[in-house]
């Protein structure tokens, strides 16, 4: 894919533009804010920085809407009206459960092609913002979730995935609603906890003095780093994922209450049990991605609609990264086979996940993806 | 100081030995565990690795007891019995409020010189442990708290500080009890929060699947990094600082309750207020230590006992790092003056902090420390 348009030149949009440009694409960038456009151009983030969406998307093959979630549906509808009918569309909003169906409905109602839209969420960021913070390497090794639905054209998923992999991302497909539940725990809850910790420290500083600053070591810095994030952005995210965040907050409070109660009554064994469980979990949860052998799986697709999406999301939900994928068309009328490149270590889990959704797979001798 | 003995060859002891060796000292290292001694010797952490404390400290000028807090008093007493009477003693235990008076009493009772002991706590660490994790640069730029008391010989404080600065540390003097209150907020509370977050994520993984691993981005990794720490170590720290940790936990729960309540009832403005306050606090709390001009303050010391300790702890409690210090003896019988090198930006705060404890200071023209 050689012509990419990016709408929005903030940290994420600027980084997408910059990374795509570094990967050899011709990148057109725009932003509704004239000052941001000037700064994005000065930072050399794109081949061309233009003044409006219509000009930006006029000959795009893929349009990435890197705009606030609140305006994403309207922006994607405008993009769809003005981009070539063959152009694929994706967004980067951090919540998908409500947005993806809304965008699909909007595009369907105006006959603008909902099947060419795949919701996306790059799991990468920074506490910095604006075009100056853009970084072509922001997505290297980061997970980029795509949230295809039954309406999504398999080719749109395949081709969008390929572009994101070119930006260095690991693509994972998840159902929109499951995505939101997972990020409540891995992103929204840590944000609230980090903010609460920073606020406690600030209150302590005002009470016990500036030495708090000096004794705040690496553990404190790590734990509260994301507290420096933009409150405007986060209040929207937390409010947009209210139910899942409340559930996650209750789970956190339950653990804190256990520690508080056990500490107060001297039941150190109970404190130890939680710390031990957490230590084991943390070591296991954040695996070091070693360089493993890739293998190619061949998944026979029947004529069942959505079989491709089912295969991809089954792997996504099993936490298996698809390093590459391709369709193999056998005969006319036949949906053919899907070739998936995964880590060899995930082989057994991948076959099980596919079997669970009724798909048979085998390993292709000599990778062909 | 050219001859340093280190008792305990774990992460901290091994790093002290390695850093001291790199700074040009002759370092003798021991550990009660024979296997650890072999590994420490293999890692080249010291000039000599010996089998016992008596041999280790025989001609030491400074002894660093880098052993678990539970055994630190007994180890320091044994060290004091066998080291030269002129040898200075310090420890690295992460709690000081109970330990420091206990060690002083133990040394005083056996006439082993409590005045030559200064409690210490390097604010640096790693989730790794053992001699293989030792790192000569572990203390570069890290705060190392010393907790002198009225019993401490000013020269012991001055000379121990100088060695720690040679290891790359920024030395801060605090009263033992205040130290424990501060670390409850900056270290112990983040540890509990990180463990609770990791435990919630682990439970989510078992419920919603392995995709949790893939969507856990940098924010999650940062926020939970210290959850991988050693539970045995932490249960001791939390239990040893029970009251202060409970107070800190209550402060955290109060914030989480505010967020939970506001989210549940849709009062997003209240969520925003906390996030905004925390964001501002986090940006302010963790200042980037820019290279600033050092200045030398001259503090006139009267004959009041403990004036030196009062000056140093006043600066410590104001969060002001003393980059270097020296005594200037004027005439016999006069306590003379204390020269303190601090950052020029802290000039006003330093004078105010010293004035608050009844000490007058002025800037020395042309640094002389």
Short mmCIF file of C-alpha atoms in Angstrom, two decimals, chain A:
data_model
loop_
_atom_site.label_atom_id
_atom_site.label_comp_id
_atom_site.label_asym_id
_atom_site.label_seq_id
_atom_site.Cartn_x
_atom_site.Cartn_y
_atom_site.Cartn_z
CA UNK A 1 0.00 0.00 0.00
CA UNK A 2 1.70 3.14 -1.16
CA UNK A 3 -0.68 6.07 -0.53
CA UNK A 4 -1.76 6.65 3.05
CA UNK A 5 -3.71 9.59 4.43
CA UNK A 6 -3.65 10.43 8.12
CA UNK A 7 -6.28 12.70 9.67
CA UNK A 8 -5.03 14.29 12.86
CA UNK A 9 -1.40 15.24 13.52
CA UNK A 10 -1.15 14.67 17.26
CA UNK A 11 1.13 12.13 18.92
CA UNK A 12 -0.54 9.08 17.37
CA UNK A 13 -1.43 10.53 13.97
CA UNK A 14 1.97 12.14 13.65
CA UNK A 15 3.66 8.90 14.58
CA UNK A 16 1.56 6.91 12.10
CA UNK A 17 2.43 9.40 9.37
CA UNK A 18 6.10 9.39 10.27
CA UNK A 19 6.32 5.59 10.55
CA UNK A 20 4.43 5.06 7.29
CA UNK A 21 6.70 7.52 5.55
CA UNK A 22 9.75 5.73 6.95
CA UNK A 23 8.26 2.46 5.64
CA UNK A 24 8.17 3.92 2.13
CA UNK A 25 4.56 5.04 1.76
CA UNK A 26 3.53 8.37 0.32
CA UNK A 27 1.85 10.06 3.28
CA UNK A 28 -0.65 12.91 3.26
CA UNK A 29 -1.41 14.46 6.63
CA UNK A 30 -3.97 16.96 7.78
CA UNK A 31 -5.29 18.41 11.04
CA UNK A 32 -8.20 20.70 11.71
CA UNK A 33 -5.88 23.01 13.69
CA UNK A 34 -3.80 25.29 11.41
CA UNK A 35 -1.09 25.71 14.03
CA UNK A 36 -0.74 21.93 14.40
CA UNK A 37 -0.48 21.61 10.61
CA UNK A 38 2.37 24.11 10.55
CA UNK A 39 4.18 22.28 13.35
CA UNK A 40 3.60 18.88 11.71
CA UNK A 41 5.02 20.18 8.45
CA UNK A 42 7.99 21.67 10.28
CA UNK A 43 8.60 18.30 11.94
CA UNK A 44 8.66 16.60 8.53
CA UNK A 45 6.06 14.03 9.54
CA UNK A 46 4.54 13.59 6.07
CA UNK A 47 5.26 14.02 2.40
CA UNK A 48 2.46 16.58 2.21
CA UNK A 49 0.53 18.43 4.89
CA UNK A 50 -2.75 19.68 3.50
CA UNK A 51 -5.46 21.96 4.83
CA UNK A 52 -8.52 19.73 4.70
CA UNK A 53 -9.80 16.16 4.72
CA UNK A 54 -11.12 16.30 1.15
CA UNK A 55 -7.67 17.08 -0.24
CA UNK A 56 -5.96 14.65 2.14
CA UNK A 57 -7.95 11.57 1.11
CA UNK A 58 -8.45 12.25 -2.57
CA UNK A 59 -6.25 9.42 -3.82
CA UNK A 60 -5.63 7.49 -0.60
CA UNK A 61 -5.57 3.70 -0.44
CA UNK A 62 -5.81 3.69 3.36
CA UNK A 63 -7.06 6.49 5.61
CA UNK A 64 -6.16 6.48 9.30
CA UNK A 65 -8.42 8.72 11.37
CA UNK A 66 -6.24 9.66 14.35
CA UNK A 67 -8.76 12.02 15.90
CA UNK A 68 -10.54 12.16 19.27
CA UNK A 69 -13.11 9.41 19.69
CA UNK A 70 -15.94 11.93 19.99
CA UNK A 71 -15.42 13.13 16.43
CA UNK A 72 -14.19 9.88 14.88
CA UNK A 73 -17.56 8.74 13.44
CA UNK A 74 -18.20 12.10 11.75
CA UNK A 75 -14.62 12.28 10.47
CA UNK A 76 -14.77 8.71 9.11
CA UNK A 77 -18.08 9.47 7.37
CA UNK A 78 -16.57 12.57 5.76
CA UNK A 79 -13.49 10.57 4.78
CA UNK A 80 -15.67 7.84 3.26
CA UNK A 81 -17.59 10.41 1.19
CA UNK A 82 -14.44 11.87 -0.34
CA UNK A 83 -11.95 9.02 -0.53
CA UNK A 84 -11.90 6.61 -3.47
CA UNK A 85 -14.48 3.86 -3.00
CA UNK A 86 -11.63 1.34 -2.79
CA UNK A 87 -9.93 3.16 0.08
CA UNK A 88 -9.79 1.33 3.40
CA UNK A 89 -10.62 3.16 6.63
CA UNK A 90 -9.41 2.71 10.17
CA UNK A 91 -9.27 4.72 13.37
CA UNK A 92 -7.14 4.74 16.52
CA UNK A 93 -9.72 5.42 19.24
CA UNK A 94 -9.02 3.65 22.49
CA UNK A 95 -12.56 2.34 22.92
CA UNK A 96 -14.27 0.18 20.32
CA UNK A 97 -17.43 -1.33 21.81
CA UNK A 98 -19.75 1.57 20.93
CA UNK A 99 -17.71 3.31 18.26
CA UNK A 100 -17.30 0.43 15.80
CA UNK A 101 -21.03 -0.36 15.41
CA UNK A 102 -21.76 3.38 15.27
CA UNK A 103 -19.30 3.92 12.43
CA UNK A 104 -20.55 0.85 10.58
CA UNK A 105 -24.15 2.04 10.89
CA UNK A 106 -23.24 5.54 9.73
CA UNK A 107 -21.36 4.23 6.69
CA UNK A 108 -24.10 1.73 5.89
CA UNK A 109 -26.86 4.31 6.12
CA UNK A 110 -25.10 6.58 3.63
CA UNK A 111 -24.09 3.66 1.43
CA UNK A 112 -20.41 4.50 2.00
CA UNK A 113 -19.17 0.93 2.50
CA UNK A 114 -19.03 -0.23 6.14
CA UNK A 115 -17.15 -3.34 5.02
CA UNK A 116 -14.01 -1.33 4.27
CA UNK A 117 -13.76 0.01 7.81
CA UNK A 118 -11.79 -1.86 10.50
CA UNK A 119 -11.66 -0.34 13.96
CA UNK A 120 -8.15 -0.06 15.38
CA UNK A 121 -6.39 0.74 18.62
CA UNK A 122 -2.60 1.01 18.76
CA UNK A 123 -1.43 0.03 22.25
CA UNK A 124 1.33 2.60 22.29
CA UNK A 125 1.55 6.11 23.55
CA UNK A 126 3.42 8.55 25.62
CA UNK A 127 2.60 11.11 28.25
CA UNK A 128 3.70 13.67 25.68
CA UNK A 129 1.39 15.01 23.01
CA UNK A 130 1.37 17.07 19.83
CA UNK A 131 3.24 16.71 16.53
CA UNK A 132 6.59 17.39 18.21
CA UNK A 133 6.13 14.20 20.24
CA UNK A 134 5.52 12.08 17.13
CA UNK A 135 7.95 9.21 16.77
CA UNK A 136 8.33 6.92 13.77
CA UNK A 137 9.30 4.07 16.10
CA UNK A 138 6.33 4.45 18.45
CA UNK A 139 4.67 1.26 17.19
CA UNK A 140 7.76 -0.94 16.95
CA UNK A 141 6.85 -4.11 18.79
CA UNK A 142 3.61 -2.58 20.11
CA UNK A 143 0.34 -4.42 19.88
CA UNK A 144 -2.18 -2.85 17.52
CA UNK A 145 -5.64 -4.23 18.06
CA UNK A 146 -7.99 -4.42 15.10
CA UNK A 147 -11.66 -5.08 15.77
CA UNK A 148 -13.24 -6.63 12.68
CA UNK A 149 -16.88 -7.61 12.80
CA UNK A 150 -19.10 -9.82 10.67
CA UNK A 151 -19.57 -6.81 8.38
CA UNK A 152 -15.83 -6.38 7.74
CA UNK A 153 -14.43 -7.34 4.36
CA UNK A 154 -11.68 -9.95 5.02
CA UNK A 155 -9.49 -8.19 2.47
CA UNK A 156 -9.83 -4.92 4.40
CA UNK A 157 -8.60 -6.70 7.52
CA UNK A 158 -5.75 -8.40 5.69
CA UNK A 159 -4.55 -5.28 3.94
CA UNK A 160 -4.88 -2.98 6.94
CA UNK A 161 -2.99 -5.54 9.04
CA UNK A 162 -0.18 -5.61 6.51
CA UNK A 163 0.23 -1.84 6.69
CA UNK A 164 0.28 -1.86 10.49
CA UNK A 165 2.91 -4.59 10.49
CA UNK A 166 4.96 -2.38 8.18
CA UNK A 167 4.82 0.25 10.94
CA UNK A 168 6.38 -2.33 13.26
CA UNK A 169 3.21 -3.29 15.13
CA UNK A 170 2.03 -6.72 16.23
CA UNK A 171 -1.55 -7.01 15.06
CA UNK A 172 -4.14 -8.67 17.25
CA UNK A 173 -7.79 -9.06 16.28
CA UNK A 174 -10.41 -8.85 19.02
CA UNK A 175 -14.15 -8.40 19.21
CA UNK A 176 -14.89 -4.73 19.97
CA UNK A 177 -16.62 -5.43 23.32
CA UNK A 178 -13.92 -7.79 24.58
CA UNK A 179 -11.29 -5.20 23.66
CA UNK A 180 -13.00 -2.70 25.96
CA UNK A 181 -13.17 -5.14 28.87
CA UNK A 182 -9.48 -5.97 28.54
CA UNK A 183 -8.27 -2.38 28.34
CA UNK A 184 -10.34 -1.51 31.41
CA UNK A 185 -7.98 -3.79 33.33
CA UNK A 186 -4.70 -3.22 31.52
CA UNK A 187 -4.98 0.48 30.78
CA UNK A 188 -7.86 2.33 32.46
CA UNK A 189 -7.45 0.84 35.92
CA UNK A 190 -3.66 1.49 35.99
CA UNK A 191 -4.38 5.08 34.94
CA UNK A 192 -6.75 5.64 37.85
CA UNK A 193 -4.37 3.93 40.28
CA UNK A 194 -1.38 5.95 39.06
CA UNK A 195 -3.35 9.19 39.39
CA UNK A 196 -4.52 8.29 42.88
CA UNK A 197 -0.93 7.45 43.94
CA UNK A 198 0.43 10.72 42.54
CA UNK A 199 -2.32 12.63 44.32
CA UNK A 200 -1.49 10.95 47.64
CA UNK A 201 2.18 11.83 47.17
CA UNK A 202 1.32 15.43 46.36
CA UNK A 203 -0.76 15.71 49.50
CA UNK A 204 2.10 14.20 51.50
CA UNK A 205 4.51 16.73 50.04
CA UNK A 206 2.33 19.58 51.21
CA UNK A 207 2.16 17.99 54.67
CA UNK A 208 5.65 16.54 55.24
CA UNK A 209 7.79 18.62 52.93
CA UNK A 210 9.76 18.48 49.74
CA UNK A 211 11.87 15.50 50.80
CA UNK A 212 9.12 13.39 49.25
CA UNK A 213 10.61 14.37 45.90
CA UNK A 214 14.03 13.08 46.80
CA UNK A 215 12.95 9.75 48.26
CA UNK A 216 10.67 8.97 45.33
CA UNK A 217 12.69 6.24 43.65
CA UNK A 218 12.31 4.24 40.49
CA UNK A 219 9.33 2.29 41.81
CA UNK A 220 7.39 5.48 42.42
CA UNK A 221 8.40 6.97 39.09
CA UNK A 222 7.34 3.84 37.21
CA UNK A 223 4.09 3.40 39.08
CA UNK A 224 2.95 6.99 38.64
CA UNK A 225 4.42 7.78 35.20
CA UNK A 226 1.07 7.70 33.40
CA UNK A 227 -0.48 10.00 36.00
CA UNK A 228 1.07 12.82 33.97
CA UNK A 229 -1.28 12.01 31.10
CA UNK A 230 -3.84 14.45 29.73
CA UNK A 231 -6.89 14.63 32.04
CA UNK A 232 -9.19 15.75 29.20
CA UNK A 233 -8.35 12.64 27.20
CA UNK A 234 -8.72 10.32 30.17
CA UNK A 235 -11.97 11.60 31.55
CA UNK A 236 -13.44 10.76 28.15
CA UNK A 237 -11.94 7.29 28.09
CA UNK A 238 -13.05 6.42 31.62
CA UNK A 239 -16.53 7.80 31.02
CA UNK A 240 -16.75 5.94 27.72
CA UNK A 241 -15.95 2.61 29.36
CA UNK A 242 -17.80 3.24 32.59
CA UNK A 243 -19.20 -0.21 33.39
CA UNK A 244 -15.97 -2.09 32.69
CA UNK A 245 -13.90 0.46 34.63
CA UNK A 246 -16.21 0.24 37.64
CA UNK A 247 -15.88 -3.55 37.62
CA UNK A 248 -12.10 -3.26 37.43
CA UNK A 249 -12.03 -0.64 40.21
CA UNK A 250 -14.05 -2.93 42.45
CA UNK A 251 -11.58 -5.74 41.83
CA UNK A 252 -8.69 -3.44 42.75
CA UNK A 253 -10.40 -2.18 45.89
CA UNK A 254 -11.09 -5.76 46.95
CA UNK A 255 -7.33 -6.51 46.87
CA UNK A 256 -6.43 -3.31 48.69
CA UNK A 257 -9.01 -4.11 51.36
CA UNK A 258 -7.50 -7.55 51.81
CA UNK A 259 -4.04 -6.04 52.30
CA UNK A 260 -5.37 -3.33 54.60
CA UNK A 261 -7.27 -5.76 56.75
CA UNK A 262 -4.43 -8.25 56.95
CA UNK A 263 -1.85 -5.56 57.76
CA UNK A 264 -4.05 -4.04 60.44
CA UNK A 265 -4.54 -7.37 62.18
CA UNK A 266 -0.98 -8.61 61.66
CA UNK A 267 -1.97 -11.46 59.34
CA UNK A 268 1.22 -11.16 57.34
CA UNK A 269 0.65 -14.54 55.71
CA UNK A 270 -2.32 -13.11 53.88
CA UNK A 271 -0.29 -10.11 52.70
CA UNK A 272 2.41 -12.52 51.57
CA UNK A 273 -0.09 -14.61 49.62
CA UNK A 274 -1.26 -11.63 47.59
CA UNK A 275 2.27 -10.35 46.97
CA UNK A 276 3.37 -13.83 45.93
CA UNK A 277 0.45 -14.31 43.59
CA UNK A 278 1.03 -10.85 42.08
CA UNK A 279 4.77 -11.42 41.69
CA UNK A 280 4.23 -14.71 39.89
CA UNK A 281 1.50 -13.12 37.77
CA UNK A 282 3.61 -10.10 36.82
CA UNK A 283 6.53 -12.26 35.80
CA UNK A 284 4.21 -14.39 33.69
CA UNK A 285 1.97 -11.62 32.36
CA UNK A 286 4.68 -9.61 30.74
CA UNK A 287 6.59 -12.17 28.80
CA UNK A 288 9.81 -11.33 27.13
CA UNK A 289 9.15 -11.82 23.47
CA UNK A 290 12.08 -13.97 22.50
CA UNK A 291 12.91 -14.56 18.91
CA UNK A 292 11.15 -17.80 18.14
CA UNK A 293 10.67 -19.73 14.95
CA UNK A 294 7.72 -18.62 12.89
CA UNK A 295 5.44 -21.27 11.45
CA UNK A 296 2.68 -20.96 8.91
CA UNK A 297 -0.72 -22.41 9.65
CA UNK A 298 -3.13 -23.23 6.85
CA UNK A 299 -6.72 -22.82 7.90
CA UNK A 300 -9.36 -24.28 5.62
CA UNK A 301 -12.16 -21.77 5.28
CA UNK A 302 -15.60 -23.06 4.43
CA UNK A 303 -18.27 -20.94 2.80
CA UNK A 304 -19.55 -19.85 6.18
CA UNK A 305 -19.71 -16.04 6.24
CA UNK A 306 -17.33 -14.59 8.77
CA UNK A 307 -15.09 -17.66 8.93
CA UNK A 308 -12.02 -15.51 8.33
CA UNK A 309 -13.02 -13.05 11.03
CA UNK A 310 -13.73 -15.98 13.34
CA UNK A 311 -10.27 -17.42 12.76
CA UNK A 312 -8.50 -14.13 13.32
CA UNK A 313 -10.43 -13.14 16.42
CA UNK A 314 -10.06 -16.64 17.89
CA UNK A 315 -6.30 -16.23 17.69
CA UNK A 316 -6.48 -12.66 18.96
CA UNK A 317 -8.50 -13.69 21.96
CA UNK A 318 -5.99 -16.44 22.71
CA UNK A 319 -3.32 -13.71 22.76
CA UNK A 320 -1.62 -15.09 19.68
CA UNK A 321 0.05 -12.55 17.47
CA UNK A 322 -0.38 -13.09 13.76
CA UNK A 323 2.91 -11.99 12.24
CA UNK A 324 1.59 -12.19 8.72
CA UNK A 325 -1.38 -13.54 6.85
CA UNK A 326 -2.55 -14.18 3.31
CA UNK A 327 -5.51 -15.69 1.53
CA UNK A 328 -5.03 -18.65 -0.80
CA UNK A 329 -7.84 -18.86 -3.28
CA UNK A 330 -8.30 -22.40 -4.49
CA UNK A 331 -11.11 -22.44 -6.98
CA UNK A 332 -13.86 -20.07 -7.96
CA UNK A 333 -16.70 -20.20 -5.46
CA UNK A 334 -14.45 -21.74 -2.84
CA UNK A 335 -13.36 -19.43 -0.02
CA UNK A 336 -10.03 -21.21 -0.10
CA UNK A 337 -7.54 -21.22 2.71
CA UNK A 338 -6.06 -18.72 5.08
CA UNK A 339 -2.34 -18.76 5.74
CA UNK A 340 -1.32 -17.44 9.13
CA UNK A 341 2.23 -16.92 10.32
CA UNK A 342 2.51 -17.32 14.09
CA UNK A 343 5.19 -18.08 16.67
CA UNK A 344 5.98 -21.78 16.79
CA UNK A 345 5.56 -21.72 20.58
CA UNK A 346 1.90 -20.79 20.10
CA UNK A 347 1.25 -23.76 17.79
CA UNK A 348 -0.81 -25.88 20.19
CA UNK A 349 -2.80 -22.97 21.55
CA UNK A 350 -3.52 -21.76 18.01
CA UNK A 351 -4.87 -25.12 16.86
CA UNK A 352 -7.02 -25.36 19.98
CA UNK A 353 -8.37 -21.84 19.55
CA UNK A 354 -9.23 -22.49 15.91
CA UNK A 355 -10.81 -25.86 16.71
CA UNK A 356 -12.97 -24.15 19.32
CA UNK A 357 -14.60 -22.08 16.58
CA UNK A 358 -14.94 -25.08 14.28
CA UNK A 359 -11.92 -24.47 12.06
CA UNK A 360 -9.34 -27.09 11.14
CA UNK A 361 -5.74 -26.06 10.61
CA UNK A 362 -2.41 -27.65 9.82
CA UNK A 363 1.16 -26.46 9.55
CA UNK A 364 2.32 -25.54 6.08
CA UNK A 365 5.70 -27.14 5.36
CA UNK A 366 8.08 -24.30 4.54
CA UNK A 367 6.47 -20.95 5.22
CA UNK A 368 4.70 -19.45 2.26
CA UNK A 369 2.96 -16.37 3.65
#
